[in-house]
Amino acid sequence: QVQLVESGGGLVQAGDSLRLSCAASGRTFSLYAMGWFRQAPGMEREFVATISRGSLRKLYADSVKGRFTISRDNTKNTMTLQMNGLRPEDAAVYYCAARAGLESSTRNDYDYWGQGTQVTVSS
């Protein structure tokens, strides 16, 4: 079992930055590939970014490429999502997720999920 807790969400203006964090506990964090997903009201939960167990591989959704950066610290059991140049369309509940395997952009590949943190972007 892995427990995941997100933090760092909030209300910002378009163009601002936010840094989301995901704290993991339970099984060995470094054994899990990690991902960020987001879900806006009335929409499907969508992929944002994923990172491999050793941080060598990162993949981003086209909509956030160049603006968001995913990273992890296996010594601190944490993952972060640095979000720059936020847009109103980035507003959503952001979830971190873990899977015992390779990094993936597919929601159903993930085994564990956090409760989410709200990001609101005003125009």
Coordinates of N, CA and C in Angstrom, one line a residue:
Q1 N 0.8 -1.2 0.0 CA 0.0 0.0 0.0 C 0.9 1.2 0.0
V2 N 0.4 2.2 -0.7 CA 1.1 3.5 -0.7 C 0.0 4.6 -0.5
Q3 N 0.3 5.5 0.4 CA -0.6 6.6 0.7 C 0.0 7.8 0.1
L4 N -0.9 8.6 -0.5 CA -0.4 9.8 -1.2 C -1.3 11.0 -0.8
V5 N -0.6 12.1 -0.5 CA -1.2 13.3 0.0 C -0.7 14.5 -0.9
E6 N -1.6 15.1 -1.6 CA -1.2 16.3 -2.3 C -1.4 17.6 -1.5
S7 N -0.6 18.6 -1.9 CA -0.7 19.9 -1.3 C -0.2 21.0 -2.3
G8 N -0.5 22.2 -1.9 CA 0.0 23.3 -2.7 C -1.0 24.0 -3.7
G9 N -2.2 23.5 -3.8 CA -3.2 24.1 -4.6 C -3.6 25.4 -4.1
G10 N -4.4 26.2 -4.9 CA -4.8 27.4 -4.5 C -5.4 28.2 -5.6
L11 N -5.7 29.5 -5.3 CA -6.3 30.4 -6.3 C -5.2 31.4 -6.7
V12 N -5.0 31.4 -8.0 CA -4.0 32.3 -8.6 C -4.6 33.0 -9.8
Q13 N -3.9 34.0 -10.3 CA -4.3 34.7 -11.5 C -3.6 34.0 -12.8
A14 N -4.2 34.2 -13.9 CA -3.5 33.8 -15.1 C -2.1 34.3 -15.2
G15 N -1.2 33.4 -15.6 CA 0.2 33.8 -15.7 C 1.0 33.5 -14.5
D16 N 0.4 33.3 -13.4 CA 1.1 33.0 -12.1 C 1.6 31.6 -12.1
S17 N 2.3 31.3 -11.0 CA 2.9 30.0 -10.9 C 2.4 29.3 -9.6
L18 N 2.4 28.0 -9.6 CA 2.1 27.2 -8.4 C 3.0 26.0 -8.4
R19 N 3.3 25.5 -7.2 CA 4.1 24.3 -7.0 C 3.3 23.3 -6.2
L20 N 2.9 22.2 -6.8 CA 2.2 21.2 -6.1 C 3.1 20.1 -5.6
S21 N 2.8 19.6 -4.4 CA 3.6 18.5 -3.9 C 2.8 17.3 -3.6
C22 N 3.4 16.2 -3.6 CA 2.8 14.9 -3.3 C 3.7 14.2 -2.4
A23 N 3.2 13.9 -1.2 CA 4.0 13.2 -0.2 C 3.5 11.7 -0.1
A24 N 4.4 10.8 -0.2 CA 4.1 9.4 -0.2 C 4.6 8.7 1.1
S25 N 3.8 7.8 1.5 CA 4.2 6.9 2.7 C 3.7 5.5 2.4
G26 N 4.3 4.6 3.2 CA 4.0 3.2 3.0 C 5.1 2.5 2.4
R27 N 4.9 1.9 1.2 CA 5.9 1.1 0.6 C 7.0 2.0 0.0
T28 N 8.1 1.4 -0.4 CA 9.3 2.1 -0.9 C 9.0 3.0 -2.1
F29 N 9.1 4.2 -1.9 CA 8.7 5.2 -2.9 C 9.4 5.0 -4.2
S30 N 10.7 4.7 -4.1 CA 11.5 4.6 -5.3 C 11.1 3.4 -6.2
L31 N 10.2 2.5 -5.8 CA 9.8 1.4 -6.6 C 8.6 1.8 -7.5
Y32 N 8.1 3.0 -7.3 CA 6.9 3.4 -8.1 C 7.2 4.5 -9.1
A33 N 6.7 4.3 -10.3 CA 6.5 5.4 -11.2 C 5.4 6.3 -10.7
M34 N 5.5 7.6 -11.0 CA 4.5 8.5 -10.4 C 3.9 9.4 -11.5
G35 N 2.8 9.9 -11.3 CA 2.1 10.7 -12.3 C 1.2 11.8 -11.7
W36 N 1.0 12.8 -12.4 CA 0.0 13.8 -12.1 C -1.1 13.8 -13.1
F37 N -2.3 13.8 -12.6 CA -3.5 13.9 -13.4 C -4.4 15.1 -12.9
R38 N -5.4 15.5 -13.7 CA -6.2 16.6 -13.3 C -7.6 16.3 -13.8
Q39 N -8.6 16.9 -13.1 CA -10.0 16.7 -13.5 C -10.7 18.0 -13.2
A40 N -11.3 18.5 -14.3 CA -12.1 19.7 -14.2 C -13.6 19.3 -14.1
P41 N -14.4 20.2 -13.6 CA -15.8 19.8 -13.4 C -16.5 19.3 -14.7
G42 N -17.1 18.2 -14.7 CA -17.8 17.6 -15.8 C -16.9 17.0 -16.9
M43 N -15.6 16.9 -16.5 CA -14.6 16.4 -17.5 C -14.0 15.1 -17.0
E44 N -13.5 14.3 -17.9 CA -12.7 13.1 -17.5 C -11.4 13.5 -16.8
R45 N -10.9 12.6 -16.0 CA -9.6 12.9 -15.4 C -8.6 12.7 -16.5
E46 N -7.7 13.6 -16.7 CA -6.8 13.6 -17.8 C -5.3 13.6 -17.3
F47 N -4.5 13.1 -18.1 CA -3.0 13.0 -17.8 C -2.4 14.4 -17.9
V48 N -1.5 14.6 -17.0 CA -0.7 15.8 -17.0 C 0.8 15.6 -17.2
A49 N 1.4 14.7 -16.4 CA 2.8 14.4 -16.4 C 3.1 13.1 -15.7
T50 N 4.2 12.5 -16.1 CA 4.6 11.3 -15.4 C 6.1 11.2 -15.3
I51 N 6.6 10.5 -14.3 CA 8.1 10.5 -14.1 C 8.4 9.1 -13.7
S52 N 9.6 8.6 -14.3 CA 10.0 7.2 -14.0 C 10.6 7.1 -12.6
R53 N 10.8 5.9 -12.1 CA 11.3 5.7 -10.8 C 12.5 6.4 -10.4
G54 N 13.5 6.5 -11.4 CA 14.7 7.1 -11.1 C 14.9 8.5 -11.7
S55 N 13.7 9.1 -12.2 CA 13.6 10.4 -12.7 C 14.3 10.6 -14.1
L56 N 14.7 9.5 -14.7 CA 15.4 9.6 -16.0 C 14.4 9.9 -17.1
R57 N 13.2 9.5 -17.0 CA 12.2 9.7 -18.1 C 11.0 10.5 -17.5
K58 N 10.6 11.5 -18.3 CA 9.5 12.3 -18.0 C 8.7 12.5 -19.2
L59 N 7.4 12.5 -19.1 CA 6.5 12.7 -20.2 C 5.4 13.7 -19.8
Y60 N 5.0 14.6 -20.7 CA 4.0 15.6 -20.4 C 2.9 15.6 -21.5
A61 N 1.8 16.0 -21.0 CA 0.7 16.3 -21.9 C 1.1 17.5 -22.8
D62 N 0.6 17.5 -24.0 CA 0.9 18.6 -24.9 C 0.5 19.9 -24.4
S63 N -0.6 19.9 -23.7 CA -1.2 21.1 -23.2 C -0.4 21.8 -22.1
V64 N 0.5 21.1 -21.5 CA 1.3 21.6 -20.4 C 2.8 21.7 -20.7
K65 N 3.2 21.1 -21.8 CA 4.6 21.0 -22.2 C 5.2 22.4 -22.3
G66 N 6.4 22.5 -21.7 CA 7.1 23.8 -21.7 C 6.6 24.7 -20.5
R67 N 5.6 24.4 -19.9 CA 5.1 25.3 -18.7 C 5.2 24.5 -17.4
F68 N 4.9 23.2 -17.4 CA 5.0 22.4 -16.2 C 6.2 21.6 -16.1
T69 N 6.7 21.3 -14.9 CA 7.9 20.5 -14.7 C 7.6 19.5 -13.6
I70 N 7.8 18.2 -13.9 CA 7.6 17.2 -12.9 C 8.9 16.8 -12.3
S71 N 9.0 16.5 -11.0 CA 10.3 16.1 -10.4 C 9.9 15.2 -9.2
R72 N 10.9 14.5 -8.7 CA 10.7 13.7 -7.5 C 12.0 13.7 -6.7
D73 N 11.9 13.4 -5.4 CA 13.0 13.2 -4.5 C 12.8 11.9 -3.8
N74 N 13.5 10.9 -4.2 CA 13.3 9.6 -3.6 C 13.8 9.5 -2.1
T75 N 14.7 10.4 -1.8 CA 15.2 10.5 -0.4 C 14.2 11.1 0.6
K76 N 13.2 11.9 0.0 CA 12.2 12.5 0.8 C 10.8 12.0 0.6
N77 N 10.7 11.0 -0.3 CA 9.4 10.4 -0.7 C 8.4 11.5 -1.2
T78 N 8.9 12.4 -2.0 CA 8.0 13.4 -2.5 C 8.1 13.6 -4.0
M79 N 7.1 14.1 -4.6 CA 7.0 14.4 -6.0 C 6.4 15.8 -6.1
T80 N 6.9 16.6 -7.1 CA 6.4 17.9 -7.2 C 6.0 18.2 -8.7
L81 N 5.1 19.2 -8.8 CA 4.7 19.7 -10.1 C 4.8 21.2 -10.1
Q82 N 5.8 21.7 -10.8 CA 6.0 23.1 -10.9 C 5.2 23.6 -12.1
M83 N 4.3 24.5 -11.8 CA 3.4 25.0 -12.9 C 3.6 26.5 -13.1
N84 N 4.1 26.8 -14.2 CA 4.3 28.2 -14.6 C 3.4 28.6 -15.7
G85 N 3.1 29.9 -15.8 CA 2.3 30.4 -16.9 C 0.9 29.8 -16.9
L86 N 0.3 29.8 -15.7 CA -1.0 29.1 -15.5 C -2.1 29.8 -16.4
R87 N -3.0 29.0 -16.9 CA -4.1 29.5 -17.7 C -5.4 29.1 -17.1
P88 N -6.5 29.8 -17.4 CA -7.8 29.4 -16.8 C -8.1 28.0 -17.1
E89 N -7.7 27.5 -18.3 CA -8.0 26.1 -18.6 C -7.2 25.0 -17.8
D90 N -6.2 25.5 -17.0 CA -5.5 24.6 -16.1 C -6.2 24.4 -14.8
A91 N -7.3 25.1 -14.6 CA -8.0 25.0 -13.4 C -8.7 23.6 -13.3
A92 N -8.4 22.9 -12.2 CA -8.9 21.5 -12.0 C -8.5 21.1 -10.6
V93 N -9.0 19.9 -10.2 CA -8.4 19.2 -9.1 C -7.3 18.3 -9.6
Y94 N -6.1 18.5 -9.0 CA -4.9 17.8 -9.4 C -4.7 16.6 -8.5
Y95 N -4.4 15.5 -9.1 CA -4.2 14.2 -8.3 C -2.8 13.7 -8.6
C96 N -2.2 13.2 -7.6 CA -0.9 12.4 -7.8 C -1.3 10.9 -7.8
A97 N -0.5 10.1 -8.5 CA -0.8 8.7 -8.6 C 0.5 7.9 -8.6
A98 N 0.4 6.7 -8.2 CA 1.6 5.8 -8.2 C 1.3 4.5 -8.8
R99 N 2.3 3.9 -9.5 CA 2.1 2.6 -10.1 C 3.4 1.8 -10.0
A100 N 3.3 0.5 -9.7 CA 4.4 -0.3 -9.6 C 4.8 -0.8 -11.0
G101 N 5.5 0.0 -11.7 CA 6.0 -0.3 -13.0 C 6.5 0.9 -13.7
L102 N 6.5 0.8 -15.0 CA 7.0 1.9 -15.8 C 6.1 3.1 -15.7
E103 N 6.6 4.3 -16.0 CA 5.8 5.5 -16.1 C 4.8 5.3 -17.2
S104 N 3.6 6.0 -17.0 CA 2.5 5.8 -17.9 C 1.7 7.1 -18.0
S105 N 1.1 7.3 -19.1 CA 0.1 8.4 -19.3 C -1.3 7.9 -19.2
T106 N -1.5 6.7 -18.9 CA -2.8 6.0 -18.9 C -3.4 6.0 -17.5
R107 N -4.5 6.6 -17.3 CA -5.0 6.7 -15.9 C -5.3 5.3 -15.3
N108 N -5.7 4.4 -16.0 CA -6.1 3.1 -15.5 C -4.9 2.2 -15.1
D109 N -3.7 2.7 -15.5 CA -2.5 1.9 -15.2 C -2.0 2.2 -13.7
Y110 N -2.6 3.2 -13.1 CA -2.1 3.5 -11.8 C -2.9 2.8 -10.7
D111 N -2.1 2.5 -9.6 CA -2.7 1.6 -8.5 C -3.1 2.5 -7.3
Y112 N -2.5 3.6 -7.1 CA -2.8 4.4 -5.9 C -3.0 5.8 -6.3
W113 N -3.9 6.5 -5.6 CA -4.3 7.9 -5.9 C -4.4 8.7 -4.6
G114 N -4.0 9.9 -4.7 CA -4.3 10.8 -3.6 C -5.7 11.4 -3.7
Q115 N -6.0 12.3 -2.7 CA -7.4 12.8 -2.6 C -7.5 14.1 -3.5
G116 N -6.4 14.6 -4.0 CA -6.5 15.8 -4.9 C -6.3 17.1 -4.2
T117 N -5.9 18.1 -5.0 CA -5.7 19.5 -4.5 C -6.3 20.4 -5.6
Q118 N -7.1 21.4 -5.1 CA -7.8 22.2 -6.1 C -6.8 23.4 -6.6
V119 N -6.8 23.5 -7.9 CA -6.1 24.7 -8.5 C -7.2 25.5 -9.2
T120 N -7.3 26.8 -8.9 CA -8.2 27.7 -9.5 C -7.4 28.8 -10.2
V121 N -7.7 29.1 -11.4 CA -7.0 30.2 -12.1 C -8.0 31.2 -12.6
S122 N -7.8 32.4 -12.2 CA -8.7 33.5 -12.6 C -8.1 34.2 -13.8
S123 N -8.9 34.7 -14.7 CA -8.5 35.4 -15.9 C -8.4 36.9 -15.7

